């Protein structure tokens, strides 16, 4: 194909008029996207705006109904994931697509393992895998099974796999959603290296901070259409939020004045093996206590121990200053504790069941007489939860799997609120959730605290912890390494404490 | 929508197969239909019986349905087949029962539907039948007990009255195999030198016989004779014995005279087998059915000759 | 939700209707009152075990031991009757044996590290062996008329086994749709960890599910013993696979969490109608097995197609 008349070379990727419909839904109504060589092009939009569908088409996982795609000026069919890969397109999935029973190296080279004399060249595979991992600054043994890795580590493996493909176009769908700040920084450095070599990157993220840190241009999608494409330099934060949501989100976090009451939960000397050492803290009613710290510092372990999911060697838990013995989830629920887990899909919801069934699950006994569910009451409970938390669903009979991430998270919250929990542990409550829903969840957390719920917030999204918490506790190697009041807590000081400086 | 289309398509194919199969029967509605239900159709014996019955039905101008459960031991399934064939309104039911007592309710159902029952090869338990108020028109089959006796007598003669003997039994409670076993044991009681050192069921199946024989050889490496209640088991035993390197050292006698067994005998790998004549049983059963339809009376016992093949 | 389940069942019901219509056209012997009663009666045997199997599969498990449990319970009843125990007591003892064996399955699965496939595979062999030991490998027969009556008498013009099956299905349907236990079964099958985190005693309820599976195998054994007037230690071989087939044809997912007992009933009926029809048509025994296999595979294909449709419309 002859070069374009203008001096500008053909872009690495040119998508024109991409249309895609599913039964009853028009997902993409003619979307255009240009990505230049060496550019980080950010794709923004709320869940359901069509970002994922567009990227599935680009990576060959879905067939488009109409529209053209050119790669380096040449028309590309992209009929299958394999075809897309051969064309030089790689994707880092948000939903981790690794085989848990295989090793890290095997996963990185899945389907194209190096061979020698027709046999697997295991040493070479391990060598090359560790090269890619160390480029990311990931301290992961290539011989470890993926099942043994944390979610953050898995995400790094996923990224290493995409890097190993030497793709000319790399799609990253929320690559940092499980990463710590430090890991994210390493990733950004890697991205800079790639763009310097001319790799084009399509970057999907809900975190505005990182978009401004690494993005070159931004394309905003809404309801399957282009809304705007602009240079990051000239973009304004508020504008972007407004463009995405088509409504003004003044600030994601609105402060509601609230009073702190008596200590609702007090933990003394919680110790378990090598994971927890003498952890003591208390949370008052109406208070939000944030736990910061690097991944593996013991945040999740505290919640799991208090909720009765993991045994602990020593320590006492007081609820309303009375010692309680918690050996199982049902003990914890009886003590008025709720736990919004980190992994929504694995531990939070029964995706194949309805919104109603999910909300009613922990309180079914209360909703039943002689073991028979009083369905009117169940329906009413679910409906009032849906109303109160503004869960967007056609009906309470809708399957949980059909709702967006933000609404799913609200179901999890609704479930715990229905139990009458007065103490809530929130572990990564906004992971993988779009900006609009995030704002609503922040609002909800504030409202809950204002209503007197004691909230323990555990998040690797430091700005989130800082914005929401009244007090921030910093975990390091299973101990509480520092405590900051809202006024004292700054990102720098908290991070310094978390890494032990 | 699409799934329903698939459903429809698959069902259409299924129905087409059924209709095609039924057309075969439909053009023969003028001819009387009789049914032969055997124990299973994965045993040469019953396949031979089917062949004999088919030949006779063709020459007599009768329509013959042959059915069997997948497993020889599945009485319940055989009962269902009989029930279904009663609904099919067959004129005569020829039956090789999978369980001599268990099949009685099915026989009674045929009686109620006024369908004469011809029992072939294995007997229906008399006392149970009487207690349930059922009747059968006739029994066609070999004297299995006599066959067992023949097998025993031959082993005594061949091994000069002295041997350690292993026995592979059939499915416990099956009249046929039980009768063979009875006959064999009776033959041996007269001879003090013949000692049965092991007697275990292998359920008339080849692979089970192989395993059971292997185990017996571990416990009794010194056996010199083996009697199996059918050839299928004898052939399984033969393989196990060969695998243990004892081929030729142990005289094996089977029952049924299947082709494979006859071949093994000519190759001197097996000593003998008792020939029943399943083809003749099938033929005689269909002829009896023909006579019953015509309203003739038939004898209540119709023995089919057996012989020793060595 | 309701629509999807109804949609699935509608597919299975449609299958049954088409099959019946085809047979009605193909043979005059099919659509008679006597034959249809006959089919219903034949479906009772596997139909009853399939209830327990549906529960187990809904929770994401599998129970391979039910066929052997049918034999064990039958032999327990048979030997009790031989010793002069009254019929009712003998049946109660048999059902108790079924429940105990099922609960043992449940304990192995929930208290130990054993996956359901392995635990029930072991029980399959243990129960078969126990049945053979208890009976010396021989069938036990000649029972009092009271027991036979269970298979031969009529209730409201229907054979007693059919009425019993329908009552049990109604009960199972109510348990699944109306009770806390029913909700727990779906939730456990859908996401066991999330259910445990919601404070549900998953171990307990899973054990109960396997005990119920043992009980339904026991009820099946009672029907079988009454029908054949004999308790055979080798009875029920392969029933577990027939029951699994009925559950799967009925649209219950082997992954757990979705399905219905009504679907299973229709699945069991489809299998009986198919076998009955093939017998009536005089189709060769070999071809019959092919046909049944084709129906099982087709049912699963339809199930997967429906699932894909549901997923697509939710994108």
Coordinates of C-alpha atoms in Angstrom, one line a residue, chain A residues 7-488:
Chain A
X7 CA 3.9 13.2 5.9
X8 CA 2.3 11.2 8.7
X9 CA 3.1 7.4 8.4
X10 CA 0.2 4.9 8.5
X11 CA -0.7 4.4 12.2
X12 CA 0.1 1.0 13.8
X13 CA -3.6 0.4 14.2
X14 CA -6.6 2.0 12.4
X15 CA -10.1 0.8 13.2
X16 CA -13.0 2.3 11.3
X17 CA -16.7 2.0 11.9
X18 CA -16.5 -1.1 14.0
X19 CA -20.0 -2.4 14.8
X20 CA -21.0 -5.4 16.9
X21 CA -24.4 -6.4 18.3
X22 CA -25.4 -9.2 20.6
X23 CA -29.0 -10.4 20.9
X24 CA -30.9 -7.4 22.2
X25 CA -27.8 -5.2 22.7
X26 CA -25.9 -2.9 20.3
X27 CA -22.5 -3.1 21.9
X28 CA -20.5 -1.1 19.3
X29 CA -22.3 1.4 17.0
X30 CA -19.4 2.2 14.6
X31 CA -16.3 3.0 16.7
X32 CA -13.1 4.4 15.3
X33 CA -9.7 4.1 16.9
X34 CA -6.2 5.1 15.7
X35 CA -3.1 4.1 17.6
X36 CA 0.3 5.4 16.6
X37 CA 3.5 3.6 16.8
X38 CA 5.2 4.1 20.2
X39 CA 2.1 5.5 21.7
X40 CA 0.2 4.6 24.9
X41 CA -3.3 5.1 23.9
X42 CA -5.8 5.1 26.8
X43 CA -9.2 3.7 26.3
X44 CA -11.7 5.1 28.8
X45 CA -15.3 4.4 29.5
X46 CA -17.6 3.0 32.1
X47 CA -18.3 -0.7 32.2
X48 CA -20.6 -1.5 29.3
X49 CA -19.3 1.4 27.2
X50 CA -17.8 -1.2 24.7
X51 CA -14.1 -1.1 25.6
X52 CA -13.9 -4.9 26.3
X53 CA -15.9 -5.7 23.2
X54 CA -13.7 -3.6 21.0
X55 CA -10.6 -5.2 22.5
X56 CA -12.0 -8.7 22.0
X57 CA -12.5 -7.9 18.3
X58 CA -9.0 -6.6 18.1
X59 CA -7.6 -9.7 19.7
X60 CA -9.6 -12.0 17.5
X61 CA -11.8 -13.4 20.2
X62 CA -15.0 -11.9 18.7
X63 CA -15.9 -11.3 15.1
X64 CA -17.1 -7.8 14.1
X65 CA -20.4 -7.3 12.3
X66 CA -19.0 -4.4 10.2
X67 CA -16.0 -2.1 10.0
X68 CA -12.4 -2.3 8.8
X69 CA -9.2 -2.8 10.7
X70 CA -5.7 -1.9 9.3
X71 CA -2.5 -2.9 10.9
X72 CA 0.5 -0.8 9.7
X73 CA -1.7 0.3 6.8
X74 CA -2.6 -3.3 5.7
X75 CA -6.2 -4.6 6.1
X76 CA -6.4 -7.4 8.7
X77 CA -9.1 -9.9 9.1
X78 CA -8.3 -11.0 12.6
X79 CA -10.5 -14.1 12.3
X80 CA -9.2 -15.8 15.4
X81 CA -7.0 -15.2 18.5
X82 CA -4.3 -17.1 16.7
X83 CA -4.6 -14.9 13.6
X84 CA -4.4 -11.8 15.8
X85 CA -1.3 -13.1 17.5
X86 CA 0.3 -13.8 14.2
X87 CA -0.4 -10.3 13.1
X88 CA 1.5 -9.0 16.1
X89 CA -1.3 -8.3 18.6
X90 CA -1.1 -9.4 22.2
X91 CA -3.6 -8.9 25.0
X92 CA -3.2 -8.9 28.8
X93 CA -6.5 -10.0 30.1
X94 CA -8.2 -8.4 33.1
X95 CA -9.7 -11.8 34.0
X96 CA -6.6 -13.8 34.5
X97 CA -6.3 -16.5 31.8
X98 CA -3.6 -18.7 33.2
X99 CA -3.6 -22.5 33.8
X100 CA -3.2 -22.8 37.6
X101 CA -1.7 -26.4 37.5
X102 CA 1.1 -25.4 35.3
X103 CA 4.3 -23.6 36.2
X104 CA 4.9 -19.9 35.6
X105 CA 7.4 -20.7 32.7
X106 CA 5.0 -23.1 31.1
X107 CA 2.2 -20.6 31.3
X108 CA 4.4 -17.9 29.7
X109 CA 5.2 -20.1 26.8
X110 CA 1.8 -21.9 26.6
X111 CA 1.2 -23.2 23.1
X112 CA 4.6 -22.2 21.7
X113 CA 7.1 -23.7 24.1
X114 CA 10.7 -23.8 22.8
X115 CA 11.8 -27.2 21.7
X116 CA 15.0 -28.9 21.0
X117 CA 15.1 -32.2 19.0
X118 CA 11.3 -32.2 19.3
X119 CA 11.5 -32.2 23.1
X120 CA 10.6 -29.4 25.4
X121 CA 13.6 -27.2 26.0
X122 CA 12.9 -26.8 29.7
X123 CA 16.0 -24.9 30.7
X124 CA 15.7 -22.4 27.9
X125 CA 12.0 -21.9 28.7
X126 CA 12.9 -21.2 32.4
X127 CA 15.8 -18.9 31.4
X128 CA 13.7 -16.8 29.0
X129 CA 10.8 -16.7 31.4
X130 CA 12.9 -15.2 34.2
X131 CA 14.3 -12.6 31.7
X132 CA 10.8 -11.4 31.1
X133 CA 9.9 -11.5 34.7
X134 CA 13.0 -9.6 35.9
X135 CA 12.3 -6.9 33.3
X136 CA 9.1 -6.4 35.3
X137 CA 11.0 -6.5 38.5
X138 CA 8.9 -9.4 39.6
X139 CA 10.5 -11.7 42.1
X140 CA 8.8 -14.9 40.9
X141 CA 10.3 -18.4 40.5
X142 CA 9.5 -19.6 36.9
X143 CA 9.2 -23.1 38.3
X144 CA 6.5 -22.3 40.7
X145 CA 3.0 -23.5 39.9
X146 CA 0.6 -20.6 39.1
X147 CA -1.9 -21.9 41.7
X148 CA 0.5 -21.0 44.4
X149 CA 0.8 -17.3 43.3
X150 CA -1.1 -14.4 44.6
X151 CA -3.4 -12.5 42.3
X152 CA -0.8 -9.7 41.9
X153 CA 1.9 -12.2 41.0
X154 CA -0.4 -13.8 38.5
X155 CA -1.1 -10.5 36.9
X156 CA 2.7 -10.0 36.5
X157 CA 3.0 -13.5 34.9
X158 CA 0.2 -12.5 32.5
X159 CA 2.1 -9.3 31.6
X160 CA 5.3 -11.3 31.1
X161 CA 3.5 -13.6 28.8
X162 CA 2.3 -10.8 26.6
X163 CA 5.8 -9.3 26.6
X164 CA 7.3 -12.5 25.5
X165 CA 5.1 -12.4 22.3
X166 CA 7.1 -9.4 21.1
X167 CA 3.9 -7.9 19.9
X168 CA 3.7 -4.7 17.9
X169 CA 0.4 -3.9 19.4
X170 CA -0.1 -4.7 23.0
X171 CA -3.5 -4.4 24.7
X172 CA -3.5 -4.0 28.5
X173 CA -6.9 -4.4 30.2
X174 CA -6.5 -2.9 33.7
X175 CA -3.0 -4.4 34.2
X176 CA -2.4 -2.7 37.6
X177 CA -5.7 -3.6 39.2
X178 CA -3.9 -6.0 41.6
X179 CA -0.5 -4.5 41.7
X180 CA 1.2 -2.5 44.4
X181 CA 2.5 0.9 43.7
X182 CA 6.0 -0.3 43.3
X183 CA 5.1 -3.0 40.9
X184 CA 3.0 -0.6 38.9
X185 CA 6.0 1.7 38.6
X186 CA 8.1 -1.1 37.3
X187 CA 5.4 -1.9 34.8
X188 CA 5.2 1.8 33.7
X189 CA 9.0 1.7 33.2
X190 CA 8.6 -1.4 31.0
X191 CA 5.9 0.3 29.0
X192 CA 8.2 3.2 28.4
X193 CA 10.9 0.9 27.1
X194 CA 8.4 -0.8 24.8
X195 CA 7.1 2.4 23.3
X196 CA 10.6 3.6 22.8
X197 CA 11.0 0.6 20.5
X198 CA 7.9 1.6 18.6
X199 CA 5.3 -0.8 20.2
X200 CA 1.8 0.6 20.2
X201 CA -0.1 0.1 23.4
X202 CA -3.8 0.2 24.0
X203 CA -4.3 0.8 27.7
X204 CA -7.5 0.4 29.6
X205 CA -7.7 1.6 33.2
X206 CA -10.1 3.3 35.5
X207 CA -7.3 4.9 37.5
X208 CA -7.0 8.4 36.4
X209 CA -3.7 8.9 38.1
X210 CA -1.9 6.4 36.1
X211 CA -3.6 7.5 32.9
X212 CA -2.1 10.9 33.4
X213 CA 1.3 9.3 34.3
X214 CA 1.8 7.2 31.2
X215 CA -0.8 8.0 28.6
X216 CA -0.2 9.9 25.4
X217 CA -3.7 10.1 24.0
X218 CA -7.1 9.2 25.3
X219 CA -10.2 7.9 23.5
X220 CA -13.4 8.0 25.5
X221 CA -16.2 5.6 24.7
X222 CA -19.8 5.8 25.8
X223 CA -22.6 3.5 24.9
X224 CA -20.7 1.9 22.1
X225 CA -19.7 5.3 20.4
X226 CA -16.7 7.6 20.3
X227 CA -17.2 10.5 22.5
X228 CA -13.8 12.2 22.3
X229 CA -10.1 11.6 21.4
X230 CA -7.6 14.0 22.8
X231 CA -4.0 14.4 24.0
X232 CA -3.5 13.6 27.6
X233 CA -1.5 16.7 28.1
X234 CA -4.5 18.9 27.3
X235 CA -7.0 16.7 29.2
X236 CA -8.7 17.7 32.4
X237 CA -9.7 15.2 35.0
X238 CA -13.2 16.5 35.6
X239 CA -13.8 16.7 31.9
X240 CA -12.9 13.1 31.4
X241 CA -15.2 11.9 34.2
X242 CA -18.0 14.0 32.7
X243 CA -17.3 12.6 29.2
X244 CA -17.4 9.0 30.5
X245 CA -20.4 9.2 32.6
X246 CA -22.1 12.1 30.9
X247 CA -22.9 13.5 34.3
X248 CA -20.9 15.6 36.7
X249 CA -19.2 13.6 39.4
X250 CA -18.0 16.5 41.4
X251 CA -15.7 14.6 43.5
X252 CA -15.5 10.9 43.8
X253 CA -15.5 11.0 47.5
X254 CA -18.0 13.2 49.3
X255 CA -17.3 13.6 53.0
X256 CA -20.3 13.2 55.3
X257 CA -19.8 14.5 58.8
X258 CA -20.0 11.6 61.2
X259 CA -19.5 10.9 64.9
X260 CA -17.3 8.2 66.2
X261 CA -18.8 6.2 69.0
X262 CA -17.4 3.6 71.3
X263 CA -15.0 0.9 70.2
X264 CA -17.1 -1.6 68.3
X265 CA -14.3 -4.0 67.4
X266 CA -11.1 -4.4 69.3
X267 CA -8.4 -6.9 68.5
X268 CA -5.6 -7.7 70.8
X269 CA -2.4 -9.5 70.1
X270 CA -3.5 -11.4 67.0
X271 CA -0.7 -13.7 66.1
X272 CA -0.5 -16.5 63.6
X273 CA 2.6 -18.4 62.4
X274 CA 4.7 -16.2 60.2
X275 CA 1.9 -14.2 58.8
X276 CA 0.6 -12.2 61.8
X277 CA 2.6 -10.8 64.7
X278 CA 0.9 -9.2 67.7
X279 CA -1.6 -7.2 65.7
X280 CA -3.7 -5.0 67.9
X281 CA -6.2 -2.3 66.8
X282 CA -9.7 -1.1 67.4
X283 CA -12.4 0.4 65.3
X284 CA -15.1 2.7 66.7
X285 CA -18.6 2.8 65.4
X286 CA -18.8 5.3 62.6
X287 CA -15.1 5.1 62.0
X288 CA -13.3 4.1 58.8
X289 CA -9.9 2.5 59.5
X290 CA -7.8 1.9 56.5
X291 CA -5.1 -0.7 56.2
X292 CA -2.3 0.1 53.8
X293 CA 0.8 -1.9 53.1
X294 CA 2.5 -3.9 50.4
X295 CA 0.9 -7.0 49.0
X296 CA 1.5 -10.0 51.4
X297 CA 2.0 -7.7 54.4
X298 CA -0.9 -9.4 56.1
X299 CA -3.9 -7.3 55.5
X300 CA -6.1 -10.0 54.1
X301 CA -4.9 -12.4 56.7
X302 CA -6.2 -10.2 59.5
X303 CA -9.6 -10.2 58.0
X304 CA -9.7 -13.9 57.3
X305 CA -8.6 -14.7 60.9
X306 CA -11.1 -12.4 62.5
X307 CA -13.9 -13.7 60.2
X308 CA -13.1 -17.3 61.3
X309 CA -11.8 -18.5 58.0
X310 CA -8.2 -19.1 59.2
X311 CA -7.3 -20.3 62.7
X312 CA -4.9 -18.1 64.7
X313 CA -2.4 -19.0 67.5
X314 CA -3.1 -16.2 69.9
X315 CA -5.2 -13.1 70.3
X316 CA -8.5 -12.0 71.5
X317 CA -11.4 -10.3 69.6
X318 CA -13.8 -8.0 71.4
X319 CA -17.0 -6.9 70.0
X320 CA -18.6 -4.0 71.9
X321 CA -15.9 -4.7 74.5
X322 CA -17.1 -8.3 75.1
X323 CA -14.7 -11.1 74.1
X324 CA -16.1 -13.3 71.4
X325 CA -15.0 -16.7 70.1
X326 CA -15.2 -16.9 66.3
X327 CA -14.5 -20.3 64.8
X328 CA -16.5 -20.1 61.6
X329 CA -18.1 -17.6 59.3
X330 CA -21.4 -18.2 60.9
X331 CA -19.9 -17.2 64.3
X332 CA -18.6 -14.0 62.8
X333 CA -21.9 -13.2 61.3
X334 CA -23.6 -13.8 64.6
X335 CA -21.2 -11.4 66.2
X336 CA -22.2 -8.8 63.6
X337 CA -19.2 -8.9 61.3
X338 CA -19.4 -8.8 57.6
X339 CA -16.5 -9.5 55.1
X340 CA -16.5 -8.1 51.5
X341 CA -13.7 -10.3 50.1
X342 CA -11.0 -9.3 47.7
X343 CA -12.0 -11.8 45.0
X344 CA -15.6 -11.0 44.3
X345 CA -16.2 -13.8 41.8
X346 CA -14.5 -16.5 43.7
X347 CA -15.6 -15.7 47.3
X348 CA -18.2 -13.0 47.2
X349 CA -21.0 -14.1 44.9
X350 CA -22.8 -17.1 43.6
X351 CA -22.7 -15.8 40.0
X352 CA -25.1 -18.3 38.6
X353 CA -27.9 -17.3 41.1
X354 CA -30.1 -14.3 41.2
X355 CA -29.5 -11.0 42.9
X356 CA -32.3 -12.0 45.4
X357 CA -30.7 -15.4 46.2
X358 CA -27.4 -13.8 46.8
X359 CA -28.7 -11.1 49.1
X360 CA -30.8 -13.6 51.1
X361 CA -28.1 -16.3 51.3
X362 CA -26.6 -15.4 54.8
X363 CA -30.1 -14.7 56.3
X364 CA -32.1 -17.5 54.8
X365 CA -32.8 -19.1 58.2
X366 CA -34.2 -15.8 59.4
X367 CA -36.4 -15.5 56.3
X368 CA -37.7 -19.0 56.8
X369 CA -40.3 -20.7 59.0
X370 CA -39.7 -24.4 59.6
X371 CA -37.1 -24.5 56.9
X372 CA -39.5 -23.1 54.3
X373 CA -38.4 -19.8 52.8
X374 CA -41.0 -17.1 53.1
X375 CA -40.7 -15.9 49.6
X376 CA -42.6 -12.7 49.9
X377 CA -40.3 -11.6 52.7
X378 CA -37.2 -12.7 50.8
X379 CA -38.4 -10.7 47.8
X380 CA -39.1 -7.6 49.9
X381 CA -35.7 -7.8 51.6
X382 CA -34.0 -8.0 48.3
X383 CA -36.0 -5.3 46.7
X384 CA -35.4 -2.8 49.5
X385 CA -31.6 -3.6 49.4
X386 CA -31.6 -3.0 45.7
X387 CA -33.4 0.3 46.2
X388 CA -31.2 1.5 49.1
X389 CA -27.9 0.7 47.4
X390 CA -29.1 1.8 44.0
X391 CA -28.2 -1.6 42.4
X392 CA -28.9 -1.3 38.7
X393 CA -30.7 -4.5 37.7
X394 CA -33.8 -5.1 35.7
X395 CA -35.2 -7.1 38.6
X396 CA -34.0 -8.9 41.7
X397 CA -34.5 -12.1 39.7
X398 CA -31.6 -11.2 37.4
X399 CA -28.6 -13.5 37.6
X400 CA -25.6 -11.9 39.4
X401 CA -23.3 -12.8 36.5
X402 CA -25.3 -10.5 34.2
X403 CA -24.5 -7.4 36.3
X404 CA -21.5 -5.0 36.0
X405 CA -18.6 -5.3 38.4
X406 CA -19.8 -2.2 40.4
X407 CA -23.3 -3.6 40.8
X408 CA -22.0 -7.0 41.7
X409 CA -19.9 -5.4 44.5
X410 CA -23.1 -3.6 45.7
X411 CA -24.8 -7.0 45.9
X412 CA -22.0 -8.2 48.1
X413 CA -22.4 -5.1 50.3
X414 CA -26.2 -5.6 50.4
X415 CA -25.7 -9.2 51.5
X416 CA -23.7 -8.1 54.5
X417 CA -25.9 -5.2 55.4
X418 CA -28.9 -7.5 55.3
X419 CA -27.2 -9.6 58.0
X420 CA -27.3 -6.5 60.2
X421 CA -23.5 -6.4 60.3
X422 CA -22.2 -3.6 62.5
X423 CA -18.6 -4.2 61.6
X424 CA -17.6 -4.5 57.9
X425 CA -14.3 -5.6 56.5
X426 CA -13.8 -4.4 53.0
X427 CA -10.9 -6.0 51.1
X428 CA -10.1 -4.2 47.8
X429 CA -13.7 -3.1 47.5
X430 CA -13.3 -1.2 44.2
X431 CA -11.0 -3.5 42.3
X432 CA -11.9 -3.7 38.6
X433 CA -14.8 -1.3 39.0
X434 CA -15.5 1.7 36.7
X435 CA -15.3 5.2 37.9
X436 CA -19.1 5.9 38.2
X437 CA -19.7 2.8 40.4
X438 CA -16.6 3.6 42.4
X439 CA -18.0 6.9 43.3
X440 CA -21.2 5.3 44.4
X441 CA -19.4 2.7 46.5
X442 CA -17.3 5.4 48.2
X443 CA -20.5 7.3 48.9
X444 CA -22.0 4.1 50.3
X445 CA -19.0 3.5 52.5
X446 CA -19.3 7.0 53.9
X447 CA -23.0 6.6 54.5
X448 CA -22.6 3.3 56.3
X449 CA -20.0 4.9 58.5
X450 CA -22.3 7.8 59.1
X451 CA -25.0 5.3 60.1
X452 CA -22.6 3.9 62.8
X453 CA -21.0 0.9 61.1
X454 CA -17.4 0.3 62.0
X455 CA -15.5 -0.1 58.7
X456 CA -12.1 -1.7 58.1
X457 CA -10.9 -0.8 54.6
X458 CA -8.1 -2.8 53.1
X459 CA -6.9 -1.6 49.7
X460 CA -3.8 -1.5 47.6
X461 CA -5.1 1.7 46.0
X462 CA -3.4 4.1 48.3
X463 CA -5.3 7.3 47.2
X464 CA -8.5 5.4 48.0
X465 CA -7.3 4.5 51.5
X466 CA -6.2 8.1 52.1
X467 CA -9.4 9.6 50.8
X468 CA -11.7 7.4 52.8
X469 CA -10.0 6.6 56.1
X470 CA -10.2 8.4 59.4
X471 CA -7.1 6.6 60.5
X472 CA -4.6 4.6 58.4
X473 CA -2.7 1.6 59.8
X474 CA 0.3 0.5 57.8
X475 CA 1.1 -3.2 57.8
X476 CA 4.6 -4.5 57.2
X477 CA 5.6 -8.2 57.4
X478 CA 2.6 -9.2 59.4
X479 CA 3.0 -6.3 62.0
X480 CA 1.3 -3.0 62.3
X481 CA 4.3 -0.7 61.5
X482 CA 2.6 2.6 61.8
X483 CA -0.5 4.6 62.5
X484 CA -1.5 7.9 60.9
X485 CA -4.4 10.1 61.5
X486 CA -6.3 11.5 58.5
X487 CA -4.4 14.8 58.8
X488 CA -1.0 13.1 59.0

